[in-house]
Amino acid sequence: TDERTIIMRDIVSNIGVVTAIAPAVLAATTTGAALDLLGFGSAAFVITTGAIAGDGDFTAKVQDSDDGATFADVPADQLQGEFPASLEADDVVKVGYAGFKRHVRLVVTKNSGTSIAASAVLVKGNAAERPVI
């Protein structure tokens, strides 16, 4: 392999990845931590799910904030892709954030049922400084 191929295929040095919701069996509405987008020009949430117990019905949404303290739901026109009407078992969902606020967070809402095994990460792209460590 030559150096050009290695550089072209290097995604690791160009993205930041942080936990949005730690892997767990969620039995209640779960609000992720405020995540800072400073230094990045794009972002996407990736949710992975496992088993659903007791006909669990869970939905997801993104919220954003200028100050990391006061959050509001992100309008659909500022998302790339969309969340399903209800999270499915053993699935992967990705939704991009196209808004302009500094902080974002993910909320997984329990609508009914017992629980869902789930986790989520925020992938931050278009880094202002590379390599991303």
mmCIF file of N, CA and C in Angstrom:
data_model
loop_
_atom_site.group_PDB
_atom_site.id
_atom_site.type_symbol
_atom_site.label_atom_id
_atom_site.label_comp_id
_atom_site.label_asym_id
_atom_site.label_seq_id
_atom_site.Cartn_x
_atom_site.Cartn_y
_atom_site.Cartn_z
ATOM 1 N N THR A 1 0.850 -1.197 0.000
ATOM 2 C CA THR A 1 0.000 0.000 0.000
ATOM 3 C C THR A 1 0.879 1.239 0.000
ATOM 4 N N ASP A 2 0.426 2.216 -0.762
ATOM 5 C CA ASP A 2 1.166 3.465 -0.746
ATOM 6 C C ASP A 2 0.514 4.443 0.225
ATOM 7 N N GLU A 3 1.223 5.508 0.532
ATOM 8 C CA GLU A 3 0.761 6.477 1.536
ATOM 9 C C GLU A 3 -0.566 7.133 1.144
ATOM 10 N N ARG A 4 -0.804 7.354 -0.158
ATOM 11 C CA ARG A 4 -2.056 7.978 -0.594
ATOM 12 C C ARG A 4 -3.256 7.117 -0.224
ATOM 13 N N THR A 5 -3.149 5.829 -0.370
ATOM 14 C CA THR A 5 -4.257 4.928 -0.032
ATOM 15 C C THR A 5 -4.547 4.976 1.460
ATOM 16 N N ILE A 6 -3.511 4.981 2.268
ATOM 17 C CA ILE A 6 -3.698 5.017 3.720
ATOM 18 C C ILE A 6 -4.394 6.315 4.124
ATOM 19 N N ILE A 7 -3.947 7.448 3.596
ATOM 20 C CA ILE A 7 -4.556 8.734 3.937
ATOM 21 C C ILE A 7 -6.000 8.790 3.456
ATOM 22 N N MET A 8 -6.275 8.319 2.248
ATOM 23 C CA MET A 8 -7.623 8.355 1.703
ATOM 24 C C MET A 8 -8.591 7.537 2.561
ATOM 25 N N ARG A 9 -8.130 6.454 3.088
ATOM 26 C CA ARG A 9 -9.004 5.558 3.844
ATOM 27 C C ARG A 9 -9.009 5.832 5.347
ATOM 28 N N ASP A 10 -8.340 6.872 5.794
ATOM 29 C CA ASP A 10 -8.247 7.182 7.220
ATOM 30 C C ASP A 10 -9.472 7.958 7.680
ATOM 31 N N ILE A 11 -10.403 7.269 8.341
ATOM 32 C CA ILE A 11 -11.561 7.942 8.929
ATOM 33 C C ILE A 11 -11.301 8.256 10.404
ATOM 34 N N VAL A 12 -10.495 7.423 11.050
ATOM 35 C CA VAL A 12 -10.264 7.540 12.487
ATOM 36 C C VAL A 12 -9.702 8.903 12.866
ATOM 37 N N SER A 13 -8.815 9.452 12.070
ATOM 38 C CA SER A 13 -8.190 10.737 12.390
ATOM 39 C C SER A 13 -9.075 11.925 12.065
ATOM 40 N N ASN A 14 -10.244 11.669 11.471
ATOM 41 C CA ASN A 14 -11.103 12.747 10.990
ATOM 42 C C ASN A 14 -12.440 12.851 11.703
ATOM 43 N N ILE A 15 -12.701 11.975 12.667
ATOM 44 C CA ILE A 15 -13.975 12.013 13.391
ATOM 45 C C ILE A 15 -13.740 11.951 14.893
ATOM 46 N N GLY A 16 -14.706 12.484 15.628
ATOM 47 C CA GLY A 16 -14.749 12.320 17.069
ATOM 48 C C GLY A 16 -15.963 11.468 17.398
ATOM 49 N N VAL A 17 -15.852 10.597 18.366
ATOM 50 C CA VAL A 17 -16.967 9.734 18.768
ATOM 51 C C VAL A 17 -17.094 9.796 20.285
ATOM 52 N N VAL A 18 -18.309 10.100 20.760
ATOM 53 C CA VAL A 18 -18.563 10.157 22.203
ATOM 54 C C VAL A 18 -19.849 9.392 22.517
ATOM 55 N N THR A 19 -19.923 8.898 23.727
ATOM 56 C CA THR A 19 -21.122 8.194 24.172
ATOM 57 C C THR A 19 -22.269 9.177 24.346
ATOM 58 N N ALA A 20 -23.392 8.885 23.717
ATOM 59 C CA ALA A 20 -24.604 9.693 23.878
ATOM 60 C C ALA A 20 -25.507 9.069 24.933
ATOM 61 N N ILE A 21 -25.649 7.746 24.886
ATOM 62 C CA ILE A 21 -26.377 6.979 25.912
ATOM 63 C C ILE A 21 -25.602 5.681 26.105
ATOM 64 N N ALA A 22 -25.137 5.458 27.327
ATOM 65 C CA ALA A 22 -24.345 4.270 27.628
ATOM 66 C C ALA A 22 -25.187 3.014 27.428
ATOM 67 N N PRO A 23 -24.555 1.906 26.998
ATOM 68 C CA PRO A 23 -25.303 0.661 26.812
ATOM 69 C C PRO A 23 -25.992 0.237 28.112
ATOM 70 N N ALA A 24 -27.296 -0.025 27.997
ATOM 71 C CA ALA A 24 -28.069 -0.415 29.178
ATOM 72 C C ALA A 24 -29.424 -0.948 28.743
ATOM 73 N N VAL A 25 -30.102 -1.572 29.679
ATOM 74 C CA VAL A 25 -31.510 -1.917 29.473
ATOM 75 C C VAL A 25 -32.295 -0.721 30.005
ATOM 76 N N LEU A 26 -32.954 -0.007 29.106
ATOM 77 C CA LEU A 26 -33.686 1.198 29.472
ATOM 78 C C LEU A 26 -35.123 0.829 29.835
ATOM 79 N N ALA A 27 -35.532 1.186 31.040
ATOM 80 C CA ALA A 27 -36.886 0.894 31.499
ATOM 81 C C ALA A 27 -37.664 2.171 31.776
ATOM 82 N N ALA A 28 -37.084 3.305 31.424
ATOM 83 C CA ALA A 28 -37.718 4.614 31.612
ATOM 84 C C ALA A 28 -37.163 5.558 30.557
ATOM 85 N N THR A 29 -37.774 6.713 30.434
ATOM 86 C CA THR A 29 -37.244 7.728 29.528
ATOM 87 C C THR A 29 -35.827 8.077 29.963
ATOM 88 N N THR A 30 -34.916 8.146 28.993
ATOM 89 C CA THR A 30 -33.506 8.395 29.275
ATOM 90 C C THR A 30 -33.033 9.601 28.477
ATOM 91 N N THR A 31 -32.492 10.576 29.169
ATOM 92 C CA THR A 31 -31.961 11.774 28.535
ATOM 93 C C THR A 31 -30.445 11.725 28.601
ATOM 94 N N GLY A 32 -29.811 11.745 27.439
ATOM 95 C CA GLY A 32 -28.361 11.702 27.372
ATOM 96 C C GLY A 32 -27.745 13.013 27.838
ATOM 97 N N ALA A 33 -26.442 12.986 28.041
ATOM 98 C CA ALA A 33 -25.693 14.164 28.475
ATOM 99 C C ALA A 33 -25.608 15.192 27.351
ATOM 100 N N ALA A 34 -25.360 16.439 27.725
ATOM 101 C CA ALA A 34 -25.102 17.500 26.752
ATOM 102 C C ALA A 34 -23.749 17.219 26.103
ATOM 103 N N LEU A 35 -23.729 17.191 24.784
ATOM 104 C CA LEU A 35 -22.515 16.896 24.036
ATOM 105 C C LEU A 35 -22.103 18.126 23.236
ATOM 106 N N ASP A 36 -20.845 18.492 23.340
ATOM 107 C CA ASP A 36 -20.325 19.725 22.743
ATOM 108 C C ASP A 36 -19.849 19.463 21.315
ATOM 109 N N LEU A 37 -20.307 20.283 20.380
ATOM 110 C CA LEU A 37 -19.912 20.161 18.981
ATOM 111 C C LEU A 37 -18.797 21.126 18.590
ATOM 112 N N LEU A 38 -18.261 21.879 19.542
ATOM 113 C CA LEU A 38 -17.222 22.852 19.245
ATOM 114 C C LEU A 38 -16.052 22.174 18.523
ATOM 115 N N GLY A 39 -15.642 22.750 17.400
ATOM 116 C CA GLY A 39 -14.525 22.209 16.638
ATOM 117 C C GLY A 39 -14.930 21.223 15.564
ATOM 118 N N PHE A 40 -16.224 20.974 15.420
ATOM 119 C CA PHE A 40 -16.720 20.033 14.410
ATOM 120 C C PHE A 40 -17.833 20.681 13.598
ATOM 121 N N GLY A 41 -17.890 20.360 12.307
ATOM 122 C CA GLY A 41 -18.874 20.968 11.424
ATOM 123 C C GLY A 41 -20.047 20.084 11.088
ATOM 124 N N SER A 42 -20.063 18.845 11.571
ATOM 125 C CA SER A 42 -21.200 17.951 11.312
ATOM 126 C C SER A 42 -21.294 16.933 12.438
ATOM 127 N N ALA A 43 -22.477 16.311 12.553
ATOM 128 C CA ALA A 43 -22.677 15.330 13.618
ATOM 129 C C ALA A 43 -23.812 14.382 13.254
ATOM 130 N N ALA A 44 -23.717 13.148 13.740
ATOM 131 C CA ALA A 44 -24.777 12.165 13.546
ATOM 132 C C ALA A 44 -24.859 11.267 14.773
ATOM 133 N N PHE A 45 -26.075 10.980 15.192
ATOM 134 C CA PHE A 45 -26.308 10.012 16.259
ATOM 135 C C PHE A 45 -26.485 8.631 15.645
ATOM 136 N N VAL A 46 -25.892 7.630 16.294
ATOM 137 C CA VAL A 46 -26.068 6.240 15.888
ATOM 138 C C VAL A 46 -26.584 5.495 17.111
ATOM 139 N N ILE A 47 -27.793 4.940 16.977
ATOM 140 C CA ILE A 47 -28.432 4.188 18.062
ATOM 141 C C ILE A 47 -28.392 2.715 17.697
ATOM 142 N N THR A 48 -27.997 1.872 18.645
ATOM 143 C CA THR A 48 -28.094 0.430 18.456
ATOM 144 C C THR A 48 -29.041 -0.123 19.509
ATOM 145 N N THR A 49 -29.863 -1.064 19.099
ATOM 146 C CA THR A 49 -30.829 -1.658 20.025
ATOM 147 C C THR A 49 -30.647 -3.169 20.088
ATOM 148 N N GLY A 50 -31.106 -3.725 21.182
ATOM 149 C CA GLY A 50 -31.112 -5.172 21.369
ATOM 150 C C GLY A 50 -32.538 -5.616 21.634
ATOM 151 N N ALA A 51 -32.692 -6.446 22.629
ATOM 152 C CA ALA A 51 -34.000 -7.029 22.932
ATOM 153 C C ALA A 51 -34.974 -5.983 23.485
ATOM 154 N N ILE A 52 -36.231 -6.191 23.166
ATOM 155 C CA ILE A 52 -37.330 -5.402 23.721
ATOM 156 C C ILE A 52 -38.145 -6.340 24.597
ATOM 157 N N ALA A 53 -38.421 -5.916 25.837
ATOM 158 C CA ALA A 53 -39.201 -6.743 26.759
ATOM 159 C C ALA A 53 -40.562 -6.107 27.007
ATOM 160 N N GLY A 54 -41.569 -6.936 27.193
ATOM 161 C CA GLY A 54 -42.903 -6.465 27.565
ATOM 162 C C GLY A 54 -43.498 -5.486 26.567
ATOM 163 N N ASP A 55 -43.331 -5.774 25.276
ATOM 164 C CA ASP A 55 -43.872 -4.900 24.220
ATOM 165 C C ASP A 55 -43.444 -3.450 24.400
ATOM 166 N N GLY A 56 -42.190 -3.252 24.778
ATOM 167 C CA GLY A 56 -41.667 -1.897 24.973
ATOM 168 C C GLY A 56 -41.796 -1.052 23.716
ATOM 169 N N ASP A 57 -42.308 0.149 23.882
ATOM 170 C CA ASP A 57 -42.438 1.111 22.790
ATOM 171 C C ASP A 57 -41.610 2.338 23.163
ATOM 172 N N PHE A 58 -40.504 2.524 22.453
ATOM 173 C CA PHE A 58 -39.577 3.617 22.727
ATOM 174 C C PHE A 58 -39.347 4.427 21.459
ATOM 175 N N THR A 59 -39.260 5.737 21.612
ATOM 176 C CA THR A 59 -38.958 6.628 20.499
ATOM 177 C C THR A 59 -37.729 7.455 20.846
ATOM 178 N N ALA A 60 -37.109 8.039 19.818
ATOM 179 C CA ALA A 60 -35.910 8.848 20.040
ATOM 180 C C ALA A 60 -36.082 10.217 19.408
ATOM 181 N N LYS A 61 -35.388 11.202 19.995
ATOM 182 C CA LYS A 61 -35.383 12.553 19.427
ATOM 183 C C LYS A 61 -34.077 13.230 19.804
ATOM 184 N N VAL A 62 -33.736 14.264 19.032
ATOM 185 C CA VAL A 62 -32.550 15.067 19.291
ATOM 186 C C VAL A 62 -33.001 16.422 19.833
ATOM 187 N N GLN A 63 -32.273 16.912 20.814
ATOM 188 C CA GLN A 63 -32.486 18.260 21.331
ATOM 189 C C GLN A 63 -31.180 19.028 21.194
ATOM 190 N N ASP A 64 -31.280 20.371 21.060
ATOM 191 C CA ASP A 64 -30.073 21.182 20.964
ATOM 192 C C ASP A 64 -30.153 22.398 21.877
ATOM 193 N N SER A 65 -28.993 23.037 22.062
ATOM 194 C CA SER A 65 -28.884 24.136 23.023
ATOM 195 C C SER A 65 -27.684 25.010 22.673
ATOM 196 N N ASP A 66 -27.819 26.307 22.911
ATOM 197 C CA ASP A 66 -26.681 27.216 22.768
ATOM 198 C C ASP A 66 -25.741 27.120 23.957
ATOM 199 N N ASP A 67 -26.299 26.935 25.163
ATOM 200 C CA ASP A 67 -25.499 27.013 26.377
ATOM 201 C C ASP A 67 -25.245 25.677 27.078
ATOM 202 N N GLY A 68 -25.821 24.593 26.567
ATOM 203 C CA GLY A 68 -25.632 23.286 27.198
ATOM 204 C C GLY A 68 -26.504 23.063 28.413
ATOM 205 N N ALA A 69 -27.428 23.992 28.679
ATOM 206 C CA ALA A 69 -28.300 23.878 29.845
ATOM 207 C C ALA A 69 -29.775 23.895 29.475
ATOM 208 N N THR A 70 -30.157 24.737 28.528
ATOM 209 C CA THR A 70 -31.553 24.872 28.120
ATOM 210 C C THR A 70 -31.722 24.240 26.739
ATOM 211 N N PHE A 71 -32.425 23.109 26.706
ATOM 212 C CA PHE A 71 -32.559 22.344 25.463
ATOM 213 C C PHE A 71 -33.971 22.430 24.899
ATOM 214 N N ALA A 72 -34.071 22.314 23.574
ATOM 215 C CA ALA A 72 -35.353 22.264 22.872
ATOM 216 C C ALA A 72 -35.257 21.186 21.798
ATOM 217 N N ASP A 73 -36.399 20.612 21.434
ATOM 218 C CA ASP A 73 -36.434 19.600 20.379
ATOM 219 C C ASP A 73 -35.967 20.204 19.060
ATOM 220 N N VAL A 74 -35.194 19.445 18.317
ATOM 221 C CA VAL A 74 -34.704 19.885 17.014
ATOM 222 C C VAL A 74 -35.800 19.662 15.977
ATOM 223 N N PRO A 75 -36.126 20.691 15.183
ATOM 224 C CA PRO A 75 -37.137 20.518 14.128
ATOM 225 C C PRO A 75 -36.683 19.491 13.083
ATOM 226 N N ALA A 76 -37.631 18.810 12.479
ATOM 227 C CA ALA A 76 -37.330 17.764 11.496
ATOM 228 C C ALA A 76 -36.485 18.274 10.338
ATOM 229 N N ASP A 77 -36.647 19.538 9.956
ATOM 230 C CA ASP A 77 -35.879 20.053 8.817
ATOM 231 C C ASP A 77 -34.411 20.308 9.158
ATOM 232 N N GLN A 78 -34.030 20.118 10.426
ATOM 233 C CA GLN A 78 -32.629 20.237 10.823
ATOM 234 C C GLN A 78 -32.019 18.867 11.131
ATOM 235 N N LEU A 79 -32.734 17.820 10.727
ATOM 236 C CA LEU A 79 -32.223 16.455 10.869
ATOM 237 C C LEU A 79 -32.024 15.854 9.485
ATOM 238 N N GLN A 80 -31.019 15.020 9.373
ATOM 239 C CA GLN A 80 -30.775 14.288 8.134
ATOM 240 C C GLN A 80 -31.187 12.856 8.389
ATOM 241 N N GLY A 81 -32.228 12.425 7.686
ATOM 242 C CA GLY A 81 -32.835 11.136 7.986
ATOM 243 C C GLY A 81 -33.893 11.342 9.048
ATOM 244 N N GLU A 82 -34.465 10.273 9.506
ATOM 245 C CA GLU A 82 -35.497 10.387 10.546
ATOM 246 C C GLU A 82 -35.488 9.162 11.425
ATOM 247 N N PHE A 83 -35.966 9.355 12.628
ATOM 248 C CA PHE A 83 -36.095 8.238 13.552
ATOM 249 C C PHE A 83 -37.347 7.462 13.205
ATOM 250 N N PRO A 84 -37.351 6.144 13.432
ATOM 251 C CA PRO A 84 -38.571 5.370 13.194
ATOM 252 C C PRO A 84 -39.663 5.770 14.194
ATOM 253 N N ALA A 85 -40.899 5.463 13.851
ATOM 254 C CA ALA A 85 -42.025 5.761 14.742
ATOM 255 C C ALA A 85 -41.837 5.077 16.093
ATOM 256 N N SER A 86 -41.167 3.945 16.099
ATOM 257 C CA SER A 86 -40.851 3.219 17.324
ATOM 258 C C SER A 86 -39.547 2.461 17.087
ATOM 259 N N LEU A 87 -38.635 2.497 18.054
ATOM 260 C CA LEU A 87 -37.383 1.755 17.899
ATOM 261 C C LEU A 87 -37.667 0.265 17.830
ATOM 262 N N GLU A 88 -37.002 -0.415 16.929
ATOM 263 C CA GLU A 88 -37.172 -1.856 16.736
ATOM 264 C C GLU A 88 -36.073 -2.609 17.485
ATOM 265 N N ALA A 89 -36.319 -3.875 17.761
ATOM 266 C CA ALA A 89 -35.312 -4.725 18.384
ATOM 267 C C ALA A 89 -34.195 -5.021 17.384
ATOM 268 N N ASP A 90 -32.989 -5.176 17.910
ATOM 269 C CA ASP A 90 -31.821 -5.575 17.108
ATOM 270 C C ASP A 90 -31.665 -4.741 15.849
ATOM 271 N N ASP A 91 -31.563 -3.430 16.018
ATOM 272 C CA ASP A 91 -31.528 -2.518 14.891
ATOM 273 C C ASP A 91 -30.432 -1.473 15.089
ATOM 274 N N VAL A 92 -30.096 -0.785 14.006
ATOM 275 C CA VAL A 92 -29.180 0.349 14.034
ATOM 276 C C VAL A 92 -29.879 1.497 13.319
ATOM 277 N N VAL A 93 -29.899 2.669 13.949
ATOM 278 C CA VAL A 93 -30.535 3.856 13.382
ATOM 279 C C VAL A 93 -29.511 4.986 13.395
ATOM 280 N N LYS A 94 -29.395 5.705 12.277
ATOM 281 C CA LYS A 94 -28.508 6.873 12.255
ATOM 282 C C LYS A 94 -29.293 8.080 11.767
ATOM 283 N N VAL A 95 -29.085 9.196 12.465
ATOM 284 C CA VAL A 95 -29.748 10.458 12.115
ATOM 285 C C VAL A 95 -28.738 11.577 12.292
ATOM 286 N N GLY A 96 -28.591 12.391 11.255
ATOM 287 C CA GLY A 96 -27.648 13.496 11.292
ATOM 288 C C GLY A 96 -28.275 14.763 11.857
ATOM 289 N N TYR A 97 -27.432 15.596 12.456
ATOM 290 C CA TYR A 97 -27.857 16.888 12.988
ATOM 291 C C TYR A 97 -27.336 17.972 12.058
ATOM 292 N N ALA A 98 -28.239 18.808 11.528
ATOM 293 C CA ALA A 98 -27.857 19.874 10.598
ATOM 294 C C ALA A 98 -28.164 21.249 11.173
ATOM 295 N N GLY A 99 -28.350 21.321 12.476
ATOM 296 C CA GLY A 99 -28.621 22.601 13.121
ATOM 297 C C GLY A 99 -27.331 23.358 13.379
ATOM 298 N N PHE A 100 -27.442 24.463 14.094
ATOM 299 C CA PHE A 100 -26.297 25.351 14.279
ATOM 300 C C PHE A 100 -25.972 25.637 15.739
ATOM 301 N N LYS A 101 -26.542 24.875 16.647
ATOM 302 C CA LYS A 101 -26.286 25.113 18.070
ATOM 303 C C LYS A 101 -25.045 24.331 18.506
ATOM 304 N N ARG A 102 -24.455 24.767 19.593
ATOM 305 C CA ARG A 102 -23.198 24.177 20.049
ATOM 306 C C ARG A 102 -23.374 22.826 20.732
ATOM 307 N N HIS A 103 -24.481 22.617 21.422
ATOM 308 C CA HIS A 103 -24.674 21.390 22.205
ATOM 309 C C HIS A 103 -25.876 20.598 21.692
ATOM 310 N N VAL A 104 -25.759 19.289 21.738
ATOM 311 C CA VAL A 104 -26.868 18.399 21.375
ATOM 312 C C VAL A 104 -26.968 17.292 22.412
ATOM 313 N N ARG A 105 -28.131 16.675 22.461
ATOM 314 C CA ARG A 105 -28.296 15.489 23.294
ATOM 315 C C ARG A 105 -29.387 14.627 22.677
ATOM 316 N N LEU A 106 -29.380 13.369 23.054
ATOM 317 C CA LEU A 106 -30.372 12.406 22.575
ATOM 318 C C LEU A 106 -31.307 12.053 23.721
ATOM 319 N N VAL A 107 -32.594 11.955 23.412
ATOM 320 C CA VAL A 107 -33.584 11.533 24.394
ATOM 321 C C VAL A 107 -34.294 10.294 23.849
ATOM 322 N N VAL A 108 -34.307 9.225 24.637
ATOM 323 C CA VAL A 108 -35.060 8.020 24.297
ATOM 324 C C VAL A 108 -36.240 7.969 25.256
ATOM 325 N N THR A 109 -37.434 8.059 24.688
ATOM 326 C CA THR A 109 -38.656 8.156 25.490
ATOM 327 C C THR A 109 -39.377 6.821 25.554
ATOM 328 N N LYS A 110 -39.722 6.414 26.788
ATOM 329 C CA LYS A 110 -40.548 5.219 26.978
ATOM 330 C C LYS A 110 -42.001 5.634 26.851
ATOM 331 N N ASN A 111 -42.690 5.049 25.882
ATOM 332 C CA ASN A 111 -44.109 5.331 25.680
ATOM 333 C C ASN A 111 -44.999 4.288 26.345
ATOM 334 N N SER A 112 -44.526 3.049 26.363
ATOM 335 C CA SER A 112 -45.273 1.965 27.003
ATOM 336 C C SER A 112 -44.379 0.737 27.075
ATOM 337 N N GLY A 113 -44.880 -0.302 27.735
ATOM 338 C CA GLY A 113 -44.146 -1.555 27.821
ATOM 339 C C GLY A 113 -43.126 -1.557 28.931
ATOM 340 N N THR A 114 -42.173 -2.475 28.824
ATOM 341 C CA THR A 114 -41.227 -2.707 29.909
ATOM 342 C C THR A 114 -39.860 -2.093 29.663
ATOM 343 N N SER A 115 -39.143 -2.567 28.617
ATOM 344 C CA SER A 115 -37.775 -2.092 28.445
ATOM 345 C C SER A 115 -37.247 -2.358 27.040
ATOM 346 N N ILE A 116 -36.104 -1.719 26.756
ATOM 347 C CA ILE A 116 -35.360 -1.956 25.526
ATOM 348 C C ILE A 116 -33.875 -1.892 25.865
ATOM 349 N N ALA A 117 -33.108 -2.793 25.288
ATOM 350 C CA ALA A 117 -31.653 -2.711 25.414
ATOM 351 C C ALA A 117 -31.177 -1.759 24.322
ATOM 352 N N ALA A 118 -30.425 -0.728 24.710
ATOM 353 C CA ALA A 118 -30.021 0.267 23.718
ATOM 354 C C ALA A 118 -28.755 0.995 24.143
ATOM 355 N N SER A 119 -28.120 1.592 23.157
ATOM 356 C CA SER A 119 -26.998 2.495 23.388
ATOM 357 C C SER A 119 -26.918 3.447 22.206
ATOM 358 N N ALA A 120 -26.181 4.532 22.369
ATOM 359 C CA ALA A 120 -26.029 5.485 21.274
ATOM 360 C C ALA A 120 -24.695 6.205 21.381
ATOM 361 N N VAL A 121 -24.152 6.545 20.222
ATOM 362 C CA VAL A 121 -22.954 7.372 20.154
ATOM 363 C C VAL A 121 -23.243 8.568 19.259
ATOM 364 N N LEU A 122 -22.490 9.626 19.466
ATOM 365 C CA LEU A 122 -22.512 10.780 18.583
ATOM 366 C C LEU A 122 -21.207 10.762 17.807
ATOM 367 N N VAL A 123 -21.321 10.731 16.482
ATOM 368 C CA VAL A 123 -20.153 10.792 15.608
ATOM 369 C C VAL A 123 -20.043 12.233 15.128
ATOM 370 N N LYS A 124 -18.895 12.871 15.426
ATOM 371 C CA LYS A 124 -18.674 14.265 15.053
ATOM 372 C C LYS A 124 -17.686 14.302 13.891
ATOM 373 N N GLY A 125 -18.065 14.994 12.796
ATOM 374 C CA GLY A 125 -17.228 15.043 11.602
ATOM 375 C C GLY A 125 -16.820 16.452 11.224
ATOM 376 N N ASN A 126 -16.095 16.540 10.113
ATOM 377 C CA ASN A 126 -15.581 17.817 9.604
ATOM 378 C C ASN A 126 -14.841 18.576 10.699
ATOM 379 N N ALA A 127 -13.878 17.902 11.280
ATOM 380 C CA ALA A 127 -13.106 18.481 12.378
ATOM 381 C C ALA A 127 -12.302 19.697 11.923
ATOM 382 N N ALA A 128 -12.288 20.721 12.745
ATOM 383 C CA ALA A 128 -11.527 21.936 12.443
ATOM 384 C C ALA A 128 -10.024 21.661 12.556
ATOM 385 N N GLU A 129 -9.644 20.760 13.451
ATOM 386 C CA GLU A 129 -8.236 20.383 13.623
ATOM 387 C C GLU A 129 -8.103 18.882 13.509
ATOM 388 N N ARG A 130 -7.130 18.456 12.691
ATOM 389 C CA ARG A 130 -6.888 17.037 12.500
ATOM 390 C C ARG A 130 -5.411 16.757 12.754
ATOM 391 N N PRO A 131 -5.050 15.609 13.234
ATOM 392 C CA PRO A 131 -5.923 14.470 13.503
ATOM 393 C C PRO A 131 -6.730 14.667 14.778
ATOM 394 N N VAL A 132 -7.904 14.039 14.803
ATOM 395 C CA VAL A 132 -8.742 14.026 15.990
ATOM 396 C C VAL A 132 -8.211 12.920 16.889
ATOM 397 N N ILE A 133 -7.989 13.258 18.143
ATOM 398 C CA ILE A 133 -7.420 12.275 19.080
ATOM 399 C C ILE A 133 -8.503 11.739 19.974
#
